[in-house]
Coordinates of C-alpha atoms in Angstrom, one line a residue:
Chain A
X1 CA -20.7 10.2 41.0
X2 CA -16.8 10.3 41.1
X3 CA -15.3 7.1 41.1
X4 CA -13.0 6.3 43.3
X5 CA -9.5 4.4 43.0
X6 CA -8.9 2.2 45.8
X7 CA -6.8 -0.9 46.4
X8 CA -9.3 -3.1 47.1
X9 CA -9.0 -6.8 45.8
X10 CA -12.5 -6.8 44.5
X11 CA -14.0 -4.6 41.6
X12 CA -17.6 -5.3 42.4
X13 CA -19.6 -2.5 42.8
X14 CA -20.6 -2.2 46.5
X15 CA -16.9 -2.6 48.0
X16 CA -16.1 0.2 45.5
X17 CA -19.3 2.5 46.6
X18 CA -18.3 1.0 50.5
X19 CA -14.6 2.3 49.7
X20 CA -16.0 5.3 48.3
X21 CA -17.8 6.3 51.0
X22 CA -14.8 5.6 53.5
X23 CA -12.9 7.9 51.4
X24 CA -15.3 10.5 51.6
X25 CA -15.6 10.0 55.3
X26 CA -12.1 10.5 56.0
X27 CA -11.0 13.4 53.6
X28 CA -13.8 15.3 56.0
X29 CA -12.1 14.2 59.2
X30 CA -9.4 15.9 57.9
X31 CA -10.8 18.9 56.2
X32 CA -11.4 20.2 59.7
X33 CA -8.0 19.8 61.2
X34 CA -6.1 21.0 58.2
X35 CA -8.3 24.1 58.0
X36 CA -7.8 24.5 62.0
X37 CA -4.0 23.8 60.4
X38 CA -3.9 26.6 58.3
X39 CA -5.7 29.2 60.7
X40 CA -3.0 29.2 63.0
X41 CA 0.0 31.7 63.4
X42 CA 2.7 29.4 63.7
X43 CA 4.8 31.7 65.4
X44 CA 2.4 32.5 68.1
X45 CA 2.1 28.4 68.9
X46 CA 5.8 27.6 68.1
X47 CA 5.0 24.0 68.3
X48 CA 1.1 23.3 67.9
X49 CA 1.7 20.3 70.4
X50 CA -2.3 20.6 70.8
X51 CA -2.7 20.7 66.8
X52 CA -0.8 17.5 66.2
X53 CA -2.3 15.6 69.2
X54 CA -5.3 16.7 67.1
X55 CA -4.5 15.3 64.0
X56 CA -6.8 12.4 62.6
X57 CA -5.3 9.2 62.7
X58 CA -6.6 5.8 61.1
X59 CA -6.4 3.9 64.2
X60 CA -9.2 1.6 66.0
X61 CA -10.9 4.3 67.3
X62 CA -10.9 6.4 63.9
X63 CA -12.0 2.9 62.2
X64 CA -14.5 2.0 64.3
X65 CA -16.3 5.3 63.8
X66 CA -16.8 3.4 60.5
X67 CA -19.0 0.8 61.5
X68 CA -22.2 2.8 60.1
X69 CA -20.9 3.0 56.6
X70 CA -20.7 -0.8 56.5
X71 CA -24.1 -1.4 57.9
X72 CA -25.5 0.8 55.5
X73 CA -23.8 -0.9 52.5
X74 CA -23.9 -4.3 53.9
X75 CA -26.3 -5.3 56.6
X76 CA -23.8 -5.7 59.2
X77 CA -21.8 -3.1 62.1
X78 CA -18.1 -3.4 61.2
X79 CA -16.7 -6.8 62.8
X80 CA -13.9 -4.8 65.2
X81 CA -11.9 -8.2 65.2
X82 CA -11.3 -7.4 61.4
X83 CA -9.3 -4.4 62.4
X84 CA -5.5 -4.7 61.9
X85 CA -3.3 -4.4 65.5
X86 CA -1.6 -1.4 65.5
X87 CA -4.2 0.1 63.0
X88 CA -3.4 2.0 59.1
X89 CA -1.1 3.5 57.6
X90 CA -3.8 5.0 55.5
X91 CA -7.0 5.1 55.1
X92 CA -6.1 3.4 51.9
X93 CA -4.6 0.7 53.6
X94 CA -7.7 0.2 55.7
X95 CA -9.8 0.2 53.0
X96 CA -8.0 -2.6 51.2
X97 CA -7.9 -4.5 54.4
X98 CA -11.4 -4.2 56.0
X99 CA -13.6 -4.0 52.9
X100 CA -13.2 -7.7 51.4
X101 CA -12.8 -8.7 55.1
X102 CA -16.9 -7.5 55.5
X103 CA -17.9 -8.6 52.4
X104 CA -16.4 -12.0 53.0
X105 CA -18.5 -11.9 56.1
X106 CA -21.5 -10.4 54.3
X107 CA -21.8 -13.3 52.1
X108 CA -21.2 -15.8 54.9
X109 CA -24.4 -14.2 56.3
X110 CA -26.5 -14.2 53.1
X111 CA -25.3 -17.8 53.2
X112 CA -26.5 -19.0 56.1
X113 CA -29.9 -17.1 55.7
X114 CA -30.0 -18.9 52.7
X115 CA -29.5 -22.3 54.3
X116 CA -31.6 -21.8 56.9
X117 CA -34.7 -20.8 54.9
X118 CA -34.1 -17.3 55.0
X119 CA -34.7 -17.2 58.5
X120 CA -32.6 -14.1 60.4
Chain B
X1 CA 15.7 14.1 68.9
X2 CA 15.7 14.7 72.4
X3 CA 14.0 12.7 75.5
X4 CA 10.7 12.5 76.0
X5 CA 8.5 14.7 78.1
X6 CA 8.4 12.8 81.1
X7 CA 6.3 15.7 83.1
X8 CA 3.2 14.8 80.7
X9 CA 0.1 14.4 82.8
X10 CA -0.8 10.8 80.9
X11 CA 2.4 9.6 82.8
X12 CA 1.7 10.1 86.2
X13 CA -1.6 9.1 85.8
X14 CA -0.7 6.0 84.6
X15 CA 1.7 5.2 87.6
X16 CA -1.1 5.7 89.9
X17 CA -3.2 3.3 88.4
X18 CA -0.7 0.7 88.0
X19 CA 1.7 1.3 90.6
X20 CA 2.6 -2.7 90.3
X21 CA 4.5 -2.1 87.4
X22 CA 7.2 0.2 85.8
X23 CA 5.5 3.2 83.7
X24 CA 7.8 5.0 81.2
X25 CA 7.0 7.3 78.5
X26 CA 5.9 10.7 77.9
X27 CA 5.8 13.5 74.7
X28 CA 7.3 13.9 72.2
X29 CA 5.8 17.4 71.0
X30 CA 9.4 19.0 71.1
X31 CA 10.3 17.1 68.6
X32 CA 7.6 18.3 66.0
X33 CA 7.8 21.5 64.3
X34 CA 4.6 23.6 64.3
X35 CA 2.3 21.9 61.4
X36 CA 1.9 24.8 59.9
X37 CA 5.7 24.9 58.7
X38 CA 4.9 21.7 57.1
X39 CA 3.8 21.0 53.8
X40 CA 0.6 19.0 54.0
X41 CA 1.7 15.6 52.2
X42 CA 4.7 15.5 54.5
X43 CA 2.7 15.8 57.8
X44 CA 1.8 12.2 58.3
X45 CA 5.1 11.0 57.7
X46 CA 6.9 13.3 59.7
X47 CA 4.5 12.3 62.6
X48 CA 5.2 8.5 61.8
X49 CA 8.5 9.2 62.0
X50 CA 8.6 10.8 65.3
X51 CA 6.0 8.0 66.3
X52 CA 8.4 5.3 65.5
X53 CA 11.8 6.8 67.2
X54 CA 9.5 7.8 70.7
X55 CA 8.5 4.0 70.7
X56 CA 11.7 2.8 70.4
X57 CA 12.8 5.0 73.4
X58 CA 9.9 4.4 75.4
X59 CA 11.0 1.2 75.0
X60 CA 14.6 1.1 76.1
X61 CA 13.5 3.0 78.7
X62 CA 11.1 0.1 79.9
X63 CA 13.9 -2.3 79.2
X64 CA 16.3 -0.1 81.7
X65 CA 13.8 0.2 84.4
X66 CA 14.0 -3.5 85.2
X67 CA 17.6 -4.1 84.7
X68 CA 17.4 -5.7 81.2
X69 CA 19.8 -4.5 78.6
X70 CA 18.3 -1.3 76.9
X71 CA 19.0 -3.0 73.4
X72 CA 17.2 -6.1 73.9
X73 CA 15.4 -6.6 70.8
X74 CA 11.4 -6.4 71.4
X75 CA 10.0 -7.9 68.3
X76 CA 6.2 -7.7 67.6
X77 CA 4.2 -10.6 67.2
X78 CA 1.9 -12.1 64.9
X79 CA -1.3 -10.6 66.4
X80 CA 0.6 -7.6 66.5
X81 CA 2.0 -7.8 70.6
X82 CA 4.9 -7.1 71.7
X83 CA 7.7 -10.2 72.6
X84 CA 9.3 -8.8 75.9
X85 CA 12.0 -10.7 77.5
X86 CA 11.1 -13.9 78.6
X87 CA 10.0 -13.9 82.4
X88 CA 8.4 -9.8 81.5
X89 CA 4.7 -9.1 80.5
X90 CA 4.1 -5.2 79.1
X91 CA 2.3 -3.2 77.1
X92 CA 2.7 0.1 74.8
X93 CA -0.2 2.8 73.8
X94 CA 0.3 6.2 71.5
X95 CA -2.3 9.0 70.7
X96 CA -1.3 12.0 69.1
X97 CA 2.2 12.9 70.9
X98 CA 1.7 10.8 73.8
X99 CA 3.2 7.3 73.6
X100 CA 3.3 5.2 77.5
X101 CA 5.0 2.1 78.2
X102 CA 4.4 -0.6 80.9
X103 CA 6.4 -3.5 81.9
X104 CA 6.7 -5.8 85.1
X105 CA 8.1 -9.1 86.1
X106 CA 5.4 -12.2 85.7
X107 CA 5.5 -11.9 89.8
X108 CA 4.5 -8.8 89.7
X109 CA 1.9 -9.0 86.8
X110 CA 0.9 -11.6 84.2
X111 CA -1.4 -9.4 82.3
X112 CA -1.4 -6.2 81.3
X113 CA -2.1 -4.1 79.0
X114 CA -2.3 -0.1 78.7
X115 CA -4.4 2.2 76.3
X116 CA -4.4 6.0 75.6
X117 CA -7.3 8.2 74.3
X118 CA -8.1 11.8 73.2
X119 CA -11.7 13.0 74.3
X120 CA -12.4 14.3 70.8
X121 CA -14.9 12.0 68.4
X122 CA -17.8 11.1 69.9
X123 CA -18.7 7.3 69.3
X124 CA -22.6 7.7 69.7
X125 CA -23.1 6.0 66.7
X126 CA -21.6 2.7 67.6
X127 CA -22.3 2.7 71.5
X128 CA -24.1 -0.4 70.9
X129 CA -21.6 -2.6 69.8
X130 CA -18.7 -1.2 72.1
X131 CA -21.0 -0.7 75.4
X132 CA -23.9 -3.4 75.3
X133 CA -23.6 -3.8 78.9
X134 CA -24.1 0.0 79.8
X135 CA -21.8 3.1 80.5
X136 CA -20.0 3.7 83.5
X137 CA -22.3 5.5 86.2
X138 CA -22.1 9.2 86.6
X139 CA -20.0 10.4 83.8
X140 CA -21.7 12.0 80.9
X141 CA -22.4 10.0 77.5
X142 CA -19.7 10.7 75.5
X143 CA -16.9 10.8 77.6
X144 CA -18.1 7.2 79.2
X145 CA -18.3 5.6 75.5
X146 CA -14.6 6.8 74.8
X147 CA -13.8 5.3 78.4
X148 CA -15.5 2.1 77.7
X149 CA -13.9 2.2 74.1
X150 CA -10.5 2.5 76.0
X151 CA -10.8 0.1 78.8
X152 CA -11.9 -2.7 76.5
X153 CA -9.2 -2.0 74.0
X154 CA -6.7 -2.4 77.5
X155 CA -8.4 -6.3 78.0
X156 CA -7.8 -6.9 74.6
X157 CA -3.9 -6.1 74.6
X158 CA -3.3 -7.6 78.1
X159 CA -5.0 -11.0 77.4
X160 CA -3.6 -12.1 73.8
X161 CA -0.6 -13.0 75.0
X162 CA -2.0 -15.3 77.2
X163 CA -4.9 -16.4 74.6
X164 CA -3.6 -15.4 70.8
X165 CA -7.1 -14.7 70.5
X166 CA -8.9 -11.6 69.2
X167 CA -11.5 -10.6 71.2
X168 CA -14.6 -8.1 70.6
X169 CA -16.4 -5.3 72.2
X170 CA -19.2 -8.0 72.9
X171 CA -16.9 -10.7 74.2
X172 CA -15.8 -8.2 77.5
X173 CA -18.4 -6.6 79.8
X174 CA -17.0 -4.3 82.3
X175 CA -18.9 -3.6 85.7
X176 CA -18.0 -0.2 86.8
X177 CA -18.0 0.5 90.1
X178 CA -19.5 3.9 91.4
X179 CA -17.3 7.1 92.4
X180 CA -13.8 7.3 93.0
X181 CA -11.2 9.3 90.8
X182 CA -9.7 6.4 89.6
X183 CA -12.5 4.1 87.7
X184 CA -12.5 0.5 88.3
X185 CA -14.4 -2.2 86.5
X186 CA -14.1 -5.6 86.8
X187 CA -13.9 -7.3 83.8
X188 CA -15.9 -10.4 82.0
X189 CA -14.3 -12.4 79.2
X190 CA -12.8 -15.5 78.3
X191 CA -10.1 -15.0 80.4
X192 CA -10.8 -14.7 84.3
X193 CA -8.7 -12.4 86.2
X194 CA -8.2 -9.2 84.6
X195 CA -9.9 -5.9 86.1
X196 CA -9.5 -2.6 84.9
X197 CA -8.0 0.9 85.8
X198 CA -8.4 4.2 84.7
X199 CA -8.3 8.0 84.8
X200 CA -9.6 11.2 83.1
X201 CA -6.7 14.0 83.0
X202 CA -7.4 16.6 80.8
X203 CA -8.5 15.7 77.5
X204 CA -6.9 12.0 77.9
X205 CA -8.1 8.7 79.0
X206 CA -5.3 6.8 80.5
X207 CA -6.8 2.9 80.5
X208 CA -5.1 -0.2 81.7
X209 CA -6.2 -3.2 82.5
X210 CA -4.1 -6.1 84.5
X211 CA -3.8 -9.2 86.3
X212 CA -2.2 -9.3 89.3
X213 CA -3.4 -12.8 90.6
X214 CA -2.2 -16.1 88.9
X215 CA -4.7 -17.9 91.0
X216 CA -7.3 -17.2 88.7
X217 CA -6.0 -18.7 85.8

């Protein structure tokens, strides 16, 4: 399995397979508009306004779209009042913000399973 | 770079949904060489860019419309809103090459807040979490998750101000009401007053959700 080099403020394991997994998620949103990209005449669109109204963006929607990778990896659907105003510059940049964010929030659950007997 | 496209559908749509307040905005396509011409590491960039400078004009254009001096500064906040001039609420939205402004005097409005979508994505997977309460009646699944998705991210702009508080899917549930080509929903949350507007045109959902009556603070 490829590792994966992102910013993310933890090394342990599962934020890196979490970030790796985001990664992965994102270079295939934008596989297909690239290749939709590069099967275009440009002179026959002069100005592919629908191709760049197309093109992915890490914004709220985009991140929240995410939600099942976290629940996989962690237990719990992304917490949406993690996500940044304004959204990413990157998916990079989400990564480094969102991932410690959930597993800050992961723990906090494990924690108060713990507390509470293990109850749900 | 040039004005904005002002004859965009997005724009007139959202004047007729929020016909209280002064809409600006529009594309800024023209501006944009095809992407083809571009080399693929530059792409994102030069979109940014072109982002940034139709923001900024949307913005002066709001600032004209209601007589305040186009270079006001409009700083962003903390929670990532927009400071407009005192005794003005607004709001800004971009997708893709659209970006849409609104602004109106406290008298007119003292919430608002806009939101633009593309109908492409579908967000099946987390319907649940954004749409606990149920889907607008009568539209099909997908495109009433990404209208639900957009409505609620509307409430959340107009209300910080008001609030500084970051709010959730599950903390608003909107009650659509049947038919109509404008949808309406009126809106539960923490914040009592706000109800919500909006309109399919194309393959955009316009959203904006506002307060128009102080008496329910």
């Amino acid at each position: 399995m490829q590792l994966v080099t992102s910013p993310v403020r933890t090394s342990r394991p599962q934020a890196l397979a979490i970030a790796a997994d985001l990664k992965r998620w994102w270079d295939e949103e934008c596989a297909d508009w690239d290749a939709t990209v590069a099967g275009t005449d440009p002179t026959s669109i002069p100005t592919g306004v629908d191709l760049w109204d197309d093109m992915p963006t890490v914004d709220s929607k985009a991140i929240a779209r995410t939600s099942p990778i976290f629940e996989r990896h962690l237990g719990l659907p992304l917490n949406v009042k993690f996500i940044r105003p304004g959204g990413y510059t990157s998916i990079d940049d989400a990564i480094a913000d969102l991932v410690p964010k959930m597993d800050a929030a992961a723990k906090d659950k494990l924690g108060l399973k713990v507390r509470k007997g293990g109850e749900s | 770079m040039d004005k904005l496209d002002t004859s965009h559908p997005t724009v007139r749509a959202l004047e007729l949904l929020v016909p209280e307040v002064m809409v600006a905005g529009g594309s800024y396509a023209a501006w944009l060489p095809h992407p083809g011409t571009v080399p693929v590491e530059n792409r994102a960039a030069m979109m940014g860019s072109a982002r940034q400078a139709a923001v900024a004009h949307c913005v002066r254009s709001l600032l004209r419309s209601v007589g305040v001096d186009e270079n006001a500064i409009v700083g962003v906040g903390e929670g990532g809103e927009r400071m407009w001039p005192a005794g003005f609420v607004g709001s800004l939205t971009h997708k893709g090459t659209v970006v849409l402004g609104v602004i109106a005097p406290v008298s007119s409005a003292w919430m608002i807040g806009i939101d633009i979508e593309r109908t492409d994505g579908d967000l099946a997977e987390v319907e649940s979490s954004i749409a606990a309460e149920g889907l607008a009646p009568g539209m099909d699944p997908r495109t009433a998750r990404l209208l639900t998705f957009s409505a609620k991210e509307a409430v959340f702009k107009a209300q910080y101000p008001a609030t500084s508080r970051f709010l959730g899917f599950a903390d608003v549930q909107l009650l659509w009401e049947a038919g109509g080509a404008c949808m309406r929903a009126a809106v539960r949350c923490p914040v009592q007053g706000l109800n919500v507007r909006a309109a399919q045109v194309g393959r955009w959902i316009v959203s904006a959700a506002i307060s128009i009556d102080h008496t329910d603070t």
